[in-house]
N, CA, C and O atoms as a DFTB+ gen file, in Angstrom:
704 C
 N C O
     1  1      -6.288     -24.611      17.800
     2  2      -5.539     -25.532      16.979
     3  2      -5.902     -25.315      15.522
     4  3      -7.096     -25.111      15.303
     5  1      -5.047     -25.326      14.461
     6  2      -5.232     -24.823      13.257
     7  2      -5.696     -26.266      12.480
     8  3      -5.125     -27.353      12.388
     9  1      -7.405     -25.611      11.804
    10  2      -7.691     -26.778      11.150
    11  2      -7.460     -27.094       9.853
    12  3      -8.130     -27.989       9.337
    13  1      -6.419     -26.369       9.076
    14  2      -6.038     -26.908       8.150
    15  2      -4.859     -25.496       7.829
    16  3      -4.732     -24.644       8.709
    17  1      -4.045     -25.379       6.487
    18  2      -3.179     -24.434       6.022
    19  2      -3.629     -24.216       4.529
    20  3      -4.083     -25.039       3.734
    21  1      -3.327     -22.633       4.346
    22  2      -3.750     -22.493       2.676
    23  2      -2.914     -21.683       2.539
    24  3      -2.856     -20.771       3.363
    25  1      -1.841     -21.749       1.285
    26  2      -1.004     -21.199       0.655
    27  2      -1.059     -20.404      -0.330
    28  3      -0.997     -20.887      -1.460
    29  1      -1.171     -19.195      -0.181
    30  2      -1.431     -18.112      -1.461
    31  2      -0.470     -17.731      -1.385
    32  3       0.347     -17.469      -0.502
    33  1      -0.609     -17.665      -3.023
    34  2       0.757     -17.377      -3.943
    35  2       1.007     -15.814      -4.204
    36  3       2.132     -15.315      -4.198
    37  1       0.060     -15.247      -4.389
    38  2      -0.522     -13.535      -4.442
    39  2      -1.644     -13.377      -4.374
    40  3      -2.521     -14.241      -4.367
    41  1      -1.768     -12.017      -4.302
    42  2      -3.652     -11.442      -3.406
    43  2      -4.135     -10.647      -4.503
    44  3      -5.314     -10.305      -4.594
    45  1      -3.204     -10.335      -5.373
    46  2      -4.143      -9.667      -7.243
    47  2      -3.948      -8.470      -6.980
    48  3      -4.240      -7.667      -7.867
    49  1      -3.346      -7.904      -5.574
    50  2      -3.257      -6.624      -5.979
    51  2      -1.860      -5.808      -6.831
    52  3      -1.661      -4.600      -6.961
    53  1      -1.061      -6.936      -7.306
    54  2      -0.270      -6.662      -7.765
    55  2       1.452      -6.542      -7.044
    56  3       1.646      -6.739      -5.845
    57  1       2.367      -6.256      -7.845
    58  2       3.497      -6.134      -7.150
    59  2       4.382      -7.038      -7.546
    60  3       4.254      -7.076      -8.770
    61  1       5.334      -7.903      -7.177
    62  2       6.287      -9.034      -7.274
    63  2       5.388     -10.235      -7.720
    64  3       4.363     -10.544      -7.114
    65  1       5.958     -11.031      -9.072
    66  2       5.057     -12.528      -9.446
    67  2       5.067     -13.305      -7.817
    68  3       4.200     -13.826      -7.116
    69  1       6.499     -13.063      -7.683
    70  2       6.695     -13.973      -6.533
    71  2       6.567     -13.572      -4.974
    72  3       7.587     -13.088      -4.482
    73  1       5.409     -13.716      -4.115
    74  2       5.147     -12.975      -2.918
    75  2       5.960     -13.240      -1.751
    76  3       5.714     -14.265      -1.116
    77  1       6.698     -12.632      -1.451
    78  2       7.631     -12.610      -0.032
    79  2       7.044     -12.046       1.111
    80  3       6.772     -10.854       0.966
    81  1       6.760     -12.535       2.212
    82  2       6.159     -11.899       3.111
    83  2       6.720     -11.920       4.585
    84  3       6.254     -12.567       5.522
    85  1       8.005     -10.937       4.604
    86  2       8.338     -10.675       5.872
    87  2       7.685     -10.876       7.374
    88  3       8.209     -11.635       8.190
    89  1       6.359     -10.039       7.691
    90  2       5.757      -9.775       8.393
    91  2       4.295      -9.649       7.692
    92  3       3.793      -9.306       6.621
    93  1       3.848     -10.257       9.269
    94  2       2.016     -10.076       9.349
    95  2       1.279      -9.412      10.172
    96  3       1.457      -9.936      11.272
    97  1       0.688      -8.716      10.247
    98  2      -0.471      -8.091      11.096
    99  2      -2.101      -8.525      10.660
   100  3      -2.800      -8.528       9.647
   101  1      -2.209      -8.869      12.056
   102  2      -3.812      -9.117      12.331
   103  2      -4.378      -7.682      13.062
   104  3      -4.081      -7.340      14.207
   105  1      -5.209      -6.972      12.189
   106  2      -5.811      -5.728      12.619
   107  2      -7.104      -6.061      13.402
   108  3      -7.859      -7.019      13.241
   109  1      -7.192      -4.881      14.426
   110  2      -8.645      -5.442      15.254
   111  2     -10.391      -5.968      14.273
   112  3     -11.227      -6.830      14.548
   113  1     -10.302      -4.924      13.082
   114  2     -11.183      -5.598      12.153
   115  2     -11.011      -6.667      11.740
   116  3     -11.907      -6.993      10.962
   117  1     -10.311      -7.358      11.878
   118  2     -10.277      -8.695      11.155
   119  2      -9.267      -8.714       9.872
   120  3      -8.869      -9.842       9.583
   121  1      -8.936      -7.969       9.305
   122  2      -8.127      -7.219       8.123
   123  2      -7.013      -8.111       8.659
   124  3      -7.075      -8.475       9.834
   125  1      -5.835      -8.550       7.755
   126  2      -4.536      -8.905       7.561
   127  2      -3.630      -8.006       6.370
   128  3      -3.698      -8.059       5.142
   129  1      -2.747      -7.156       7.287
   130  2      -2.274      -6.633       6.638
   131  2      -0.455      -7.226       6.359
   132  3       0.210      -7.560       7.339
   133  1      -0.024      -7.263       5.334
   134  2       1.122      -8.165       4.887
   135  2       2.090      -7.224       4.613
   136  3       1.669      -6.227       4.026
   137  1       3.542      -7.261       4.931
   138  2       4.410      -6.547       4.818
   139  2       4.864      -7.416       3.147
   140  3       4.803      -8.628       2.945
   141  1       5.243      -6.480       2.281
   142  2       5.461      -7.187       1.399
   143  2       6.876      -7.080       1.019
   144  3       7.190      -5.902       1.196
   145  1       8.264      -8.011       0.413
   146  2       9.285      -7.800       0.335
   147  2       9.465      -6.045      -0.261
   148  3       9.841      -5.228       0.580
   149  1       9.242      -5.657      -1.395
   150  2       9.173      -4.933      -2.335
   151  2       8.883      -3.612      -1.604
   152  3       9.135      -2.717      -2.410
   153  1       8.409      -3.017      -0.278
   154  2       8.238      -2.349       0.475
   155  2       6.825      -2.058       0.321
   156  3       6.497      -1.000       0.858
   157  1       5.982      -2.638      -0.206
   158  2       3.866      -2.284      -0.375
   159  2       3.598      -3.295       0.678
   160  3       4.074      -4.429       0.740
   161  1       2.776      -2.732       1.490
   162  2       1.853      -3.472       2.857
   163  2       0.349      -3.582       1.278
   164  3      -0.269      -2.723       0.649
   165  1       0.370      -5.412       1.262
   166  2      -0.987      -5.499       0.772
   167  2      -2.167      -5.631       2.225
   168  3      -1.966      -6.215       3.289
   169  1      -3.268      -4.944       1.826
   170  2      -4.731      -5.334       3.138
   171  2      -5.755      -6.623       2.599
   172  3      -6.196      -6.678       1.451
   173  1      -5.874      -7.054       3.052
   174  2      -7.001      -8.452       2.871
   175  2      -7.375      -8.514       3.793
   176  3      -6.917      -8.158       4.879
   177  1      -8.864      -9.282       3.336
   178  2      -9.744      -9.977       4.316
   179  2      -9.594     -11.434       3.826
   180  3      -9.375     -11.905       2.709
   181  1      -9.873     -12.233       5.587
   182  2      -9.924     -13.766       4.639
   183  2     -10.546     -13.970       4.290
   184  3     -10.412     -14.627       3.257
   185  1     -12.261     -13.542       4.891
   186  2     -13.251     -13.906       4.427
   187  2     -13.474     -13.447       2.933
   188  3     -14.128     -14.227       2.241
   189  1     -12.981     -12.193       2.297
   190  2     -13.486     -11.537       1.111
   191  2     -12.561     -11.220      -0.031
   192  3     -12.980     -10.611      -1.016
   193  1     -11.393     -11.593       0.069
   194  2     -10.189     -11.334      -0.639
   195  2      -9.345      -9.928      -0.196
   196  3      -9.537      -9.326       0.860
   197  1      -8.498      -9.595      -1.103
   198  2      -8.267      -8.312      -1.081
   199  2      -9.246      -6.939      -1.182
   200  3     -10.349      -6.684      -1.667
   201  1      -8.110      -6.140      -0.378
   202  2      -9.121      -4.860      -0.199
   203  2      -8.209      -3.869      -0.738
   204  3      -8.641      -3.267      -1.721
   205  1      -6.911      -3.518      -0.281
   206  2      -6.321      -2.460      -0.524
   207  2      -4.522      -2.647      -0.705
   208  3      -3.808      -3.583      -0.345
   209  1      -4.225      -1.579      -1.284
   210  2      -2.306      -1.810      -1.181
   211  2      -2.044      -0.489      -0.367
   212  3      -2.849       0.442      -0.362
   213  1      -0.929      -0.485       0.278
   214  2      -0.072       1.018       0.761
   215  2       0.955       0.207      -0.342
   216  3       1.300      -0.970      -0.453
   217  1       1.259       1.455      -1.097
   218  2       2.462       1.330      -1.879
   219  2       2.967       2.375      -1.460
   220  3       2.411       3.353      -0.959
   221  1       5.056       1.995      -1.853
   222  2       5.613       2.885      -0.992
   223  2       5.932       3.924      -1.912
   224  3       5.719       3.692      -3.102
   225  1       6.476       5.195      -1.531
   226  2       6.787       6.263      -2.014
   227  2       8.132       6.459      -2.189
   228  3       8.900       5.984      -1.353
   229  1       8.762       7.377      -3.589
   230  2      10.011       7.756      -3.611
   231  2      10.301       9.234      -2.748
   232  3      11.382       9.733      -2.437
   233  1       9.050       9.672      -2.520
   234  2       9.139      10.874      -1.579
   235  2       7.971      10.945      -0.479
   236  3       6.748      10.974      -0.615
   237  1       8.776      10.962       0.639
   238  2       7.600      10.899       1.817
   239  2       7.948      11.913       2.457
   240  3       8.050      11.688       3.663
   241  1       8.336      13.690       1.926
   242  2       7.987      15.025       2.964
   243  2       6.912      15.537       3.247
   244  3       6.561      16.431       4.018
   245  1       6.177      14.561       2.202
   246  2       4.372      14.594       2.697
   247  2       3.666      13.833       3.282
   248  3       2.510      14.054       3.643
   249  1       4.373      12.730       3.455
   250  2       3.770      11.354       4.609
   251  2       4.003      10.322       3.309
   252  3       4.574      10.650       2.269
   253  1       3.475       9.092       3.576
   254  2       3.756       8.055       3.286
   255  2       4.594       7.076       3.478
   256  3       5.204       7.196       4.540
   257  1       4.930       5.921       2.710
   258  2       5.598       4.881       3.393
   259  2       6.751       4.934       2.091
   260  3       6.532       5.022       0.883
   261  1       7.875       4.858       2.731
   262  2       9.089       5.120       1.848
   263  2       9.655       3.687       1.332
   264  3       9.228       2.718       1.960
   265  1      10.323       3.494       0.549
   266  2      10.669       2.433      -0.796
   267  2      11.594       1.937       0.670
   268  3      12.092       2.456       1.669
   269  1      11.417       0.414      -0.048
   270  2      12.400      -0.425       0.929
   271  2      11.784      -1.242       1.947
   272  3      11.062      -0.636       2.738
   273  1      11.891      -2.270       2.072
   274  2      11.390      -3.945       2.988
   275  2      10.738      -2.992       4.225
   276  3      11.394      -2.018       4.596
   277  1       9.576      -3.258       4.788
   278  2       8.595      -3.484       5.441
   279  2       9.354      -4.209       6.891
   280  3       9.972      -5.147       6.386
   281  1       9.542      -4.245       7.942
   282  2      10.062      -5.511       8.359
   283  2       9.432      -5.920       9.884
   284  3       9.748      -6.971      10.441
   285  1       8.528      -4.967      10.454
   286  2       7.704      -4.683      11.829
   287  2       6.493      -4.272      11.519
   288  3       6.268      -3.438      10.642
   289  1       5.647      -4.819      12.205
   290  2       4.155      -4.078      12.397
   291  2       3.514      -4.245      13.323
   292  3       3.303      -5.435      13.558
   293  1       2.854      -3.183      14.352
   294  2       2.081      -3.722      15.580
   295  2       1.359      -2.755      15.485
   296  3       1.645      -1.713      14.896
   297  1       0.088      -3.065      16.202
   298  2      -1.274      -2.311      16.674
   299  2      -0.719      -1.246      17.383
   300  3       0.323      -1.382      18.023
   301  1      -1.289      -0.277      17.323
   302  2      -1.070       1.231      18.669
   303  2      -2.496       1.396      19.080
   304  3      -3.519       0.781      18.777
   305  1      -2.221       2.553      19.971
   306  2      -3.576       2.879      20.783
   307  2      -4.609       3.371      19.409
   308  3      -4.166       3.716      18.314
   309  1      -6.096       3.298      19.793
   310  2      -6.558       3.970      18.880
   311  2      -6.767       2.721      17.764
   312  3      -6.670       1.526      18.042
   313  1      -7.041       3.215      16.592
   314  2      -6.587       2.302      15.474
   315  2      -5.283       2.575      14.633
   316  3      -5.088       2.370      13.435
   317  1      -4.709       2.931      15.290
   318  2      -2.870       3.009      14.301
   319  2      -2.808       1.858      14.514
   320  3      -3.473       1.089      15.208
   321  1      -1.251       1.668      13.341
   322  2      -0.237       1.052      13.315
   323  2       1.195       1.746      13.491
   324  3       1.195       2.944      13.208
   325  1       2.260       1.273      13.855
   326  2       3.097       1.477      14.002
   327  2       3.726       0.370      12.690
   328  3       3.294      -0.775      12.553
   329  1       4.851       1.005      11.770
   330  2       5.415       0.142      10.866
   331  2       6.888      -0.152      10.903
   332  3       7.224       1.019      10.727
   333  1       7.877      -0.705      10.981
   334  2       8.954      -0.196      10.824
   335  2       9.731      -1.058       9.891
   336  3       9.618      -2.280       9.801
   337  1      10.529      -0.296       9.210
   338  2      11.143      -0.232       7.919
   339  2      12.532      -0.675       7.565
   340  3      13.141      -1.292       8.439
   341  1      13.125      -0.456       6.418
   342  2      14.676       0.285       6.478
   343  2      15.035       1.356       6.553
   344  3      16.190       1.694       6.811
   345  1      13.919       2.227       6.298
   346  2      14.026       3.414       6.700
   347  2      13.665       4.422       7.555
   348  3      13.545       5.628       7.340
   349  1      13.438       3.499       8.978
   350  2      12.743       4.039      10.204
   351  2      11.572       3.656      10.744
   352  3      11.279       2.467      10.615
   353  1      10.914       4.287      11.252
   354  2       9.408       3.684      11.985
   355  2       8.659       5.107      11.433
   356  3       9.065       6.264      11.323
   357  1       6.994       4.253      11.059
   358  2       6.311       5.325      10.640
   359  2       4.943       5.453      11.534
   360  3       4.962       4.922      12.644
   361  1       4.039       5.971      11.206
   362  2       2.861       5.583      11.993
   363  2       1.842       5.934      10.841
   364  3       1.891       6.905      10.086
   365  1       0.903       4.918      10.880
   366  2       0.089       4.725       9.914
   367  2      -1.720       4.798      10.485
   368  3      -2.045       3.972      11.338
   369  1      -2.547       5.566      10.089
   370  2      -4.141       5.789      10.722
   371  2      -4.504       4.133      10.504
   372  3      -3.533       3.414      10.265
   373  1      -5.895       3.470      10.576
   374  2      -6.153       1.886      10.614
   375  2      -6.218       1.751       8.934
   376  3      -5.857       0.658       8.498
   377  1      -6.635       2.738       7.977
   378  2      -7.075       2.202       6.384
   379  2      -5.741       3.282       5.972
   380  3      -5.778       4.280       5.252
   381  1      -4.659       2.723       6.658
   382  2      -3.483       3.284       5.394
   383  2      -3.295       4.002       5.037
   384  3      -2.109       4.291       4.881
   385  1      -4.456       4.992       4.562
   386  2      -4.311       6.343       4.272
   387  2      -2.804       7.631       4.470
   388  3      -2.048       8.212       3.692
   389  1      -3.029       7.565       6.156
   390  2      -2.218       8.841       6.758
   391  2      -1.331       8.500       7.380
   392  3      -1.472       8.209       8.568
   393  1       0.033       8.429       6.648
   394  2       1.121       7.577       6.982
   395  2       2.082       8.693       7.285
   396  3       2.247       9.589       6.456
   397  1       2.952       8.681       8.838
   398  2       3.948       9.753       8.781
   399  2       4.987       9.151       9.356
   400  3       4.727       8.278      10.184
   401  1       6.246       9.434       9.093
   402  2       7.533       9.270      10.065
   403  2       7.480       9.558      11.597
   404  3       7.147      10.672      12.002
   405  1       7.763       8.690      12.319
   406  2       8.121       9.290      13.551
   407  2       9.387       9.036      14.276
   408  3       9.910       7.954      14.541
   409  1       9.829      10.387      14.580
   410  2      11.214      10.143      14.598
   411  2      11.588      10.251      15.944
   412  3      10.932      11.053      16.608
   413  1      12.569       9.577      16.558
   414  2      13.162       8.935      17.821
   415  2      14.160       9.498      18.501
   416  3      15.314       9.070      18.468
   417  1      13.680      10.760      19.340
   418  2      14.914      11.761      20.249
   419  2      16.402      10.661      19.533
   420  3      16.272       9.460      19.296
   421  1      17.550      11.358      19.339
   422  2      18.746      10.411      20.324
   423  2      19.224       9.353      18.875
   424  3      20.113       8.504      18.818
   425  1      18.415       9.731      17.990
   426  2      18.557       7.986      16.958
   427  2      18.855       8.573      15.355
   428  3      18.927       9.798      15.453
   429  1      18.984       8.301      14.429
   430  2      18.800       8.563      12.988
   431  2      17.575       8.274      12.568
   432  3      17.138       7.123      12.599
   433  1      16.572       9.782      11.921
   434  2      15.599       9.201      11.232
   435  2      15.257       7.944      10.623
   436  3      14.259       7.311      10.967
   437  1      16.301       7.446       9.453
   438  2      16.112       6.123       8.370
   439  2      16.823       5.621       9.135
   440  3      17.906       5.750       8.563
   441  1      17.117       4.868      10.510
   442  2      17.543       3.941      10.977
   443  2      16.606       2.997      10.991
   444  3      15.466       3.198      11.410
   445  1      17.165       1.526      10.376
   446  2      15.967       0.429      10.373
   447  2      15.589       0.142      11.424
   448  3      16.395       0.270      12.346
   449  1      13.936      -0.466      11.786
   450  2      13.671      -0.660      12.652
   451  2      12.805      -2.006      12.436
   452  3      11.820      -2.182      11.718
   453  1      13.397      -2.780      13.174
   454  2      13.501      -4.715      13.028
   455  2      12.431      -5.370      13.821
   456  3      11.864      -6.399      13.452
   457  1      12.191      -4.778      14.855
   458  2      11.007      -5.204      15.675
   459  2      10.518      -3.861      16.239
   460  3      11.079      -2.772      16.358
   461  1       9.161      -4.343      16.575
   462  2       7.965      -3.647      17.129
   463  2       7.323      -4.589      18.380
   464  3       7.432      -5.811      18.479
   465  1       6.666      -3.733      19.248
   466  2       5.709      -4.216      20.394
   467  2       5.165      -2.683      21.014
   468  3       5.711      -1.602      21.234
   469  1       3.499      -3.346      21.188
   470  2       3.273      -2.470      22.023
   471  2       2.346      -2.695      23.429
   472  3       1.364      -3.351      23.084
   473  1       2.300      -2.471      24.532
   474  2       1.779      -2.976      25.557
   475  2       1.449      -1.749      26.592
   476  3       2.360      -1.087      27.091
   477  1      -0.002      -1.493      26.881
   478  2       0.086      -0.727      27.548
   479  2       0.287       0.782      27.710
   480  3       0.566       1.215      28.828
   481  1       0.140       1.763      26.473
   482  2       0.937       2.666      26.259
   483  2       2.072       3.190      25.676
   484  3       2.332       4.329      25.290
   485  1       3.062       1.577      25.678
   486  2       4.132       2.110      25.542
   487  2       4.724       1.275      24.204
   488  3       4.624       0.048      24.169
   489  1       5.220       1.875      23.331
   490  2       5.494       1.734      22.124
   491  2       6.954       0.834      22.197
   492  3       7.643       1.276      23.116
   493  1       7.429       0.011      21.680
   494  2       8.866      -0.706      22.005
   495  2       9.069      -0.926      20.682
   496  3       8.284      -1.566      19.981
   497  1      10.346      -0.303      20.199
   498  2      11.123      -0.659      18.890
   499  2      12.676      -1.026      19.113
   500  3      13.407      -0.702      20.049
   501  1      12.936      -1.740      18.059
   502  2      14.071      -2.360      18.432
   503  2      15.113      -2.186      16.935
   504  3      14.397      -1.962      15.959
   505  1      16.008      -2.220      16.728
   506  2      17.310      -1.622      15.845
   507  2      18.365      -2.488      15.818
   508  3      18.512      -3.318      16.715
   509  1      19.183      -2.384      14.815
   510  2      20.369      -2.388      15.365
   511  2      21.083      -2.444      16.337
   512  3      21.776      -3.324      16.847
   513  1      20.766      -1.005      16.646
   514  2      21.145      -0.391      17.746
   515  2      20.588      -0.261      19.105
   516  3      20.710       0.700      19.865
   517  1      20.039      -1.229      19.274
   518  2      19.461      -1.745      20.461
   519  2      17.459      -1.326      20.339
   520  3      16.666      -1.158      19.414
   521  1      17.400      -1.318      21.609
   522  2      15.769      -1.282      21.734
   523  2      15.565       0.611      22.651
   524  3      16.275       1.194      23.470
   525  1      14.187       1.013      21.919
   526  2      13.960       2.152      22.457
   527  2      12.514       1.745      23.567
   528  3      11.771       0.765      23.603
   529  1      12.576       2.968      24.352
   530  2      11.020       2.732      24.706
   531  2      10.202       4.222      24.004
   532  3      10.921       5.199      23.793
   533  1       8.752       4.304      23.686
   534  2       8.755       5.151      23.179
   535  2       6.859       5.490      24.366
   536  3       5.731       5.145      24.016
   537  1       7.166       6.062      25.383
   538  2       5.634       5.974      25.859
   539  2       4.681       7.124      25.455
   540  3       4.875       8.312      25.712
   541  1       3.070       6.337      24.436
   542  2       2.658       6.919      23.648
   543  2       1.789       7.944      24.497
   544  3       2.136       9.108      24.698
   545  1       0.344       7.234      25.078
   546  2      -0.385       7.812      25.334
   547  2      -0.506       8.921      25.872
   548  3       0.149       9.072      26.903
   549  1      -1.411      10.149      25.371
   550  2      -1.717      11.279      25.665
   551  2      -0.579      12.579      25.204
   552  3      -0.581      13.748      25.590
   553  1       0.129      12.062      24.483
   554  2       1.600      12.540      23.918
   555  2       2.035      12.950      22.626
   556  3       2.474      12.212      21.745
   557  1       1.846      14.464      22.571
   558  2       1.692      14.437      20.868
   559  2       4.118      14.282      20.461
   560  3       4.523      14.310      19.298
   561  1       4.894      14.180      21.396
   562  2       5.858      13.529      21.096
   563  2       6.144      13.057      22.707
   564  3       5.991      13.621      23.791
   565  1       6.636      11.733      22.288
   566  2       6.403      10.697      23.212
   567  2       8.238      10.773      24.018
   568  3       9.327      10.779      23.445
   569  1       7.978      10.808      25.184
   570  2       9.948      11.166      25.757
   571  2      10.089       9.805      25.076
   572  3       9.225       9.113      24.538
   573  1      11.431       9.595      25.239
   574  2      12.089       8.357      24.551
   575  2      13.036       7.943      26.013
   576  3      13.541       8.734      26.809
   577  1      13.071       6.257      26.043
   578  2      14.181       6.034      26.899
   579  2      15.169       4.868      25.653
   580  3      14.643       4.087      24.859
   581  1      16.530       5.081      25.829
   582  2      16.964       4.456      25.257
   583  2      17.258       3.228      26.416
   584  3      17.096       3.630      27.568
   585  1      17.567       2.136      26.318
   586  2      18.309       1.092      26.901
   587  2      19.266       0.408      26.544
   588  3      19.400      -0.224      25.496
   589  1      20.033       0.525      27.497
   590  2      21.796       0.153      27.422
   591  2      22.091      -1.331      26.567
   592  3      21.688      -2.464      26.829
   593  1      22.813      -0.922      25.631
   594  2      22.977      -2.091      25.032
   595  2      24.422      -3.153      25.141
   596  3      24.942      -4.084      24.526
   597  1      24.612      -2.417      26.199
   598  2      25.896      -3.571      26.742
   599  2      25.103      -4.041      27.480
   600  3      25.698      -5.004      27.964
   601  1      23.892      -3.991      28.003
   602  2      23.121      -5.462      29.243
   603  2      22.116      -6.024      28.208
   604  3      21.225      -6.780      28.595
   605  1      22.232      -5.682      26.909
   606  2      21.199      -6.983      25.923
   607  2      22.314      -7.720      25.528
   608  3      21.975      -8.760      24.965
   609  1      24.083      -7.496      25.655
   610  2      24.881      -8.651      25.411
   611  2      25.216      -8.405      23.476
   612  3      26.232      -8.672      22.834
   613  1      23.874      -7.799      23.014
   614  2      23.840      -7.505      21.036
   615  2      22.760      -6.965      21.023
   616  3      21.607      -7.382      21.132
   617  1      23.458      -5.444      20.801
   618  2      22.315      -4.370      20.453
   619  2      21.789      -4.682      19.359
   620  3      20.748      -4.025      19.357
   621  1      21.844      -5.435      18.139
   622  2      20.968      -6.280      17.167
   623  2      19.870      -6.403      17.783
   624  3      19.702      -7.586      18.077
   625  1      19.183      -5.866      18.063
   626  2      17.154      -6.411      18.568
   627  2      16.543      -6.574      17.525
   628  3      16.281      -5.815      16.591
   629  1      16.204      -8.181      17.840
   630  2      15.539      -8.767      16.342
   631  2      13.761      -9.025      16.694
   632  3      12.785      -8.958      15.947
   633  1      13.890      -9.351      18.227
   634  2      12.193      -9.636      18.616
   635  2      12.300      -8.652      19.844
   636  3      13.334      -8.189      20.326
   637  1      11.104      -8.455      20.207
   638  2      10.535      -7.706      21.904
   639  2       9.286      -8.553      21.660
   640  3       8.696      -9.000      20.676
   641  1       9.104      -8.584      23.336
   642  2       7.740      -9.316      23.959
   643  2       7.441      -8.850      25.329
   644  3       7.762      -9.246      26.450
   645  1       6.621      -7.744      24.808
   646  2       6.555      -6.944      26.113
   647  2       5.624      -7.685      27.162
   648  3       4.570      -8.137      26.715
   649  1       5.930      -7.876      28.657
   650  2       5.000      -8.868      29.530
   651  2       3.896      -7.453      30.437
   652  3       3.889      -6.222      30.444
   653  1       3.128      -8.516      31.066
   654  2       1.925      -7.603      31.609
   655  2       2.473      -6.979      32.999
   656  3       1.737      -6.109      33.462
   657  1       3.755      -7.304      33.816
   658  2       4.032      -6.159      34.528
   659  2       5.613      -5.402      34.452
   660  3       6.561      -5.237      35.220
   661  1       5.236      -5.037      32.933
   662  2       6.196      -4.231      32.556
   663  2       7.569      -4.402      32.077
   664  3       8.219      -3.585      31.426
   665  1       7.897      -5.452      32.438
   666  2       9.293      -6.011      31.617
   667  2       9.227      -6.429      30.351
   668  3       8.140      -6.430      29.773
   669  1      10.140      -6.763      29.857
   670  2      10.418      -7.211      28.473
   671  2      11.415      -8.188      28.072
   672  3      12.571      -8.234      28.494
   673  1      10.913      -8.915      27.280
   674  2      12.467     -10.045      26.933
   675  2      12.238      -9.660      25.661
   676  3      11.195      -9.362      25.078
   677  1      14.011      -9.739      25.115
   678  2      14.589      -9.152      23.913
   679  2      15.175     -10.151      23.160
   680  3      15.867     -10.964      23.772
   681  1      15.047     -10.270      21.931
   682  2      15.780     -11.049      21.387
   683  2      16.733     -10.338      20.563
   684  3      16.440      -9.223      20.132
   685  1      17.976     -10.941      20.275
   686  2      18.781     -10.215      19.634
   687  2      19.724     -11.230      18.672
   688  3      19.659     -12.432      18.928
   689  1      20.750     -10.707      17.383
   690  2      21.342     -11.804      16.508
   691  2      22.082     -12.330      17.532
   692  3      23.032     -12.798      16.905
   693  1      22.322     -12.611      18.899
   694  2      23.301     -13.442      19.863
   695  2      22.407     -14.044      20.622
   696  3      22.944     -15.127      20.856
   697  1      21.498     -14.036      21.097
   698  2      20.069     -14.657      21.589
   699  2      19.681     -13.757      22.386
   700  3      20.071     -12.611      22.161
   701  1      18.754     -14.027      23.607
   702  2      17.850     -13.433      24.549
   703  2      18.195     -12.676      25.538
   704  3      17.337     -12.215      26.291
């Protein structure tokens, strides 16, 4: 039960006066990493303030995180992240550093990607254009299954919640 709420306005590392914050990630260190409107993931600790920015890039053929809203983030195996964007899904090492595109048999690179989950191995992103499965482990490229988006009713996938024997409920702009 939450014993109280604190409202920060910005974390000093700079960026927009005014902080918009799409999405949150709680990293296994304790770290909170913040999707920020402006496309920069700021890193903080609660206990210690800020630590670090990923700011995004106008060119990422060398890795990095490309200009444009932030809008997914989940833990992967290992210490990654998985990020996803307006301009696709990336994969990121745990301190930000080594950020690359990963791109999705079957899909458009810069296709936005609206939700994230991962459970088990298996990586779940969701689009527009419905939801992928992407199964990671032991896989330097992971097969892809797409799923039919005439049985989500609105390939819009806005949430995934992957359960512990293997199914998934989807949310989408028409509901569940």
């Amino acid at each position: 039960r939450p014993q109280g709420f604190v409202t920060i306005r910005g974390t000093g590392l700079g960026g927009s006066a005014k902080m918009s914050v799409p999405t949150i990630l709680l990293r296994p260190d304790g770290k909170v990493w913040l999707g920020i409107i402006g496309g920069a993931i700021h890193i903080i600790d609660p206990g210690g303030g800020a630590v670090g920015v990923i700011e995004p890039k106008a060119d990422i053929s060398r890795g990095g995180l490309p200009k444009g809203r932030v809008l997914a983030m989940v833990n992967g195996p290992g210490d990654s992240v998985y990020i996803g964007t307006q301009q696709g899904l990336f994969r990121s090492d745990g301190a930000g550093r080594a950020i690359r595109r990963i791109d999705i048999a079957g899909r458009a690179g810069d296709g936005s990607i609206w939700a994230l989950a991962y459970r088990a191995g298996v990586l779940w992103a969701g689009g527009l254009d419905g939801i992928w499965e992407l199964p990671l482990e032991g896989r330097d490229t992971p097969p892809v299954r797409r799923h039919e988006s005439a049985r989500l009713g609105d390939s819009r996938v806005t949430a995934i919640l992957p359960q512990a024997d293997g199914g998934v409920w989807v949310g989408t702009r028409a509901g569940l």
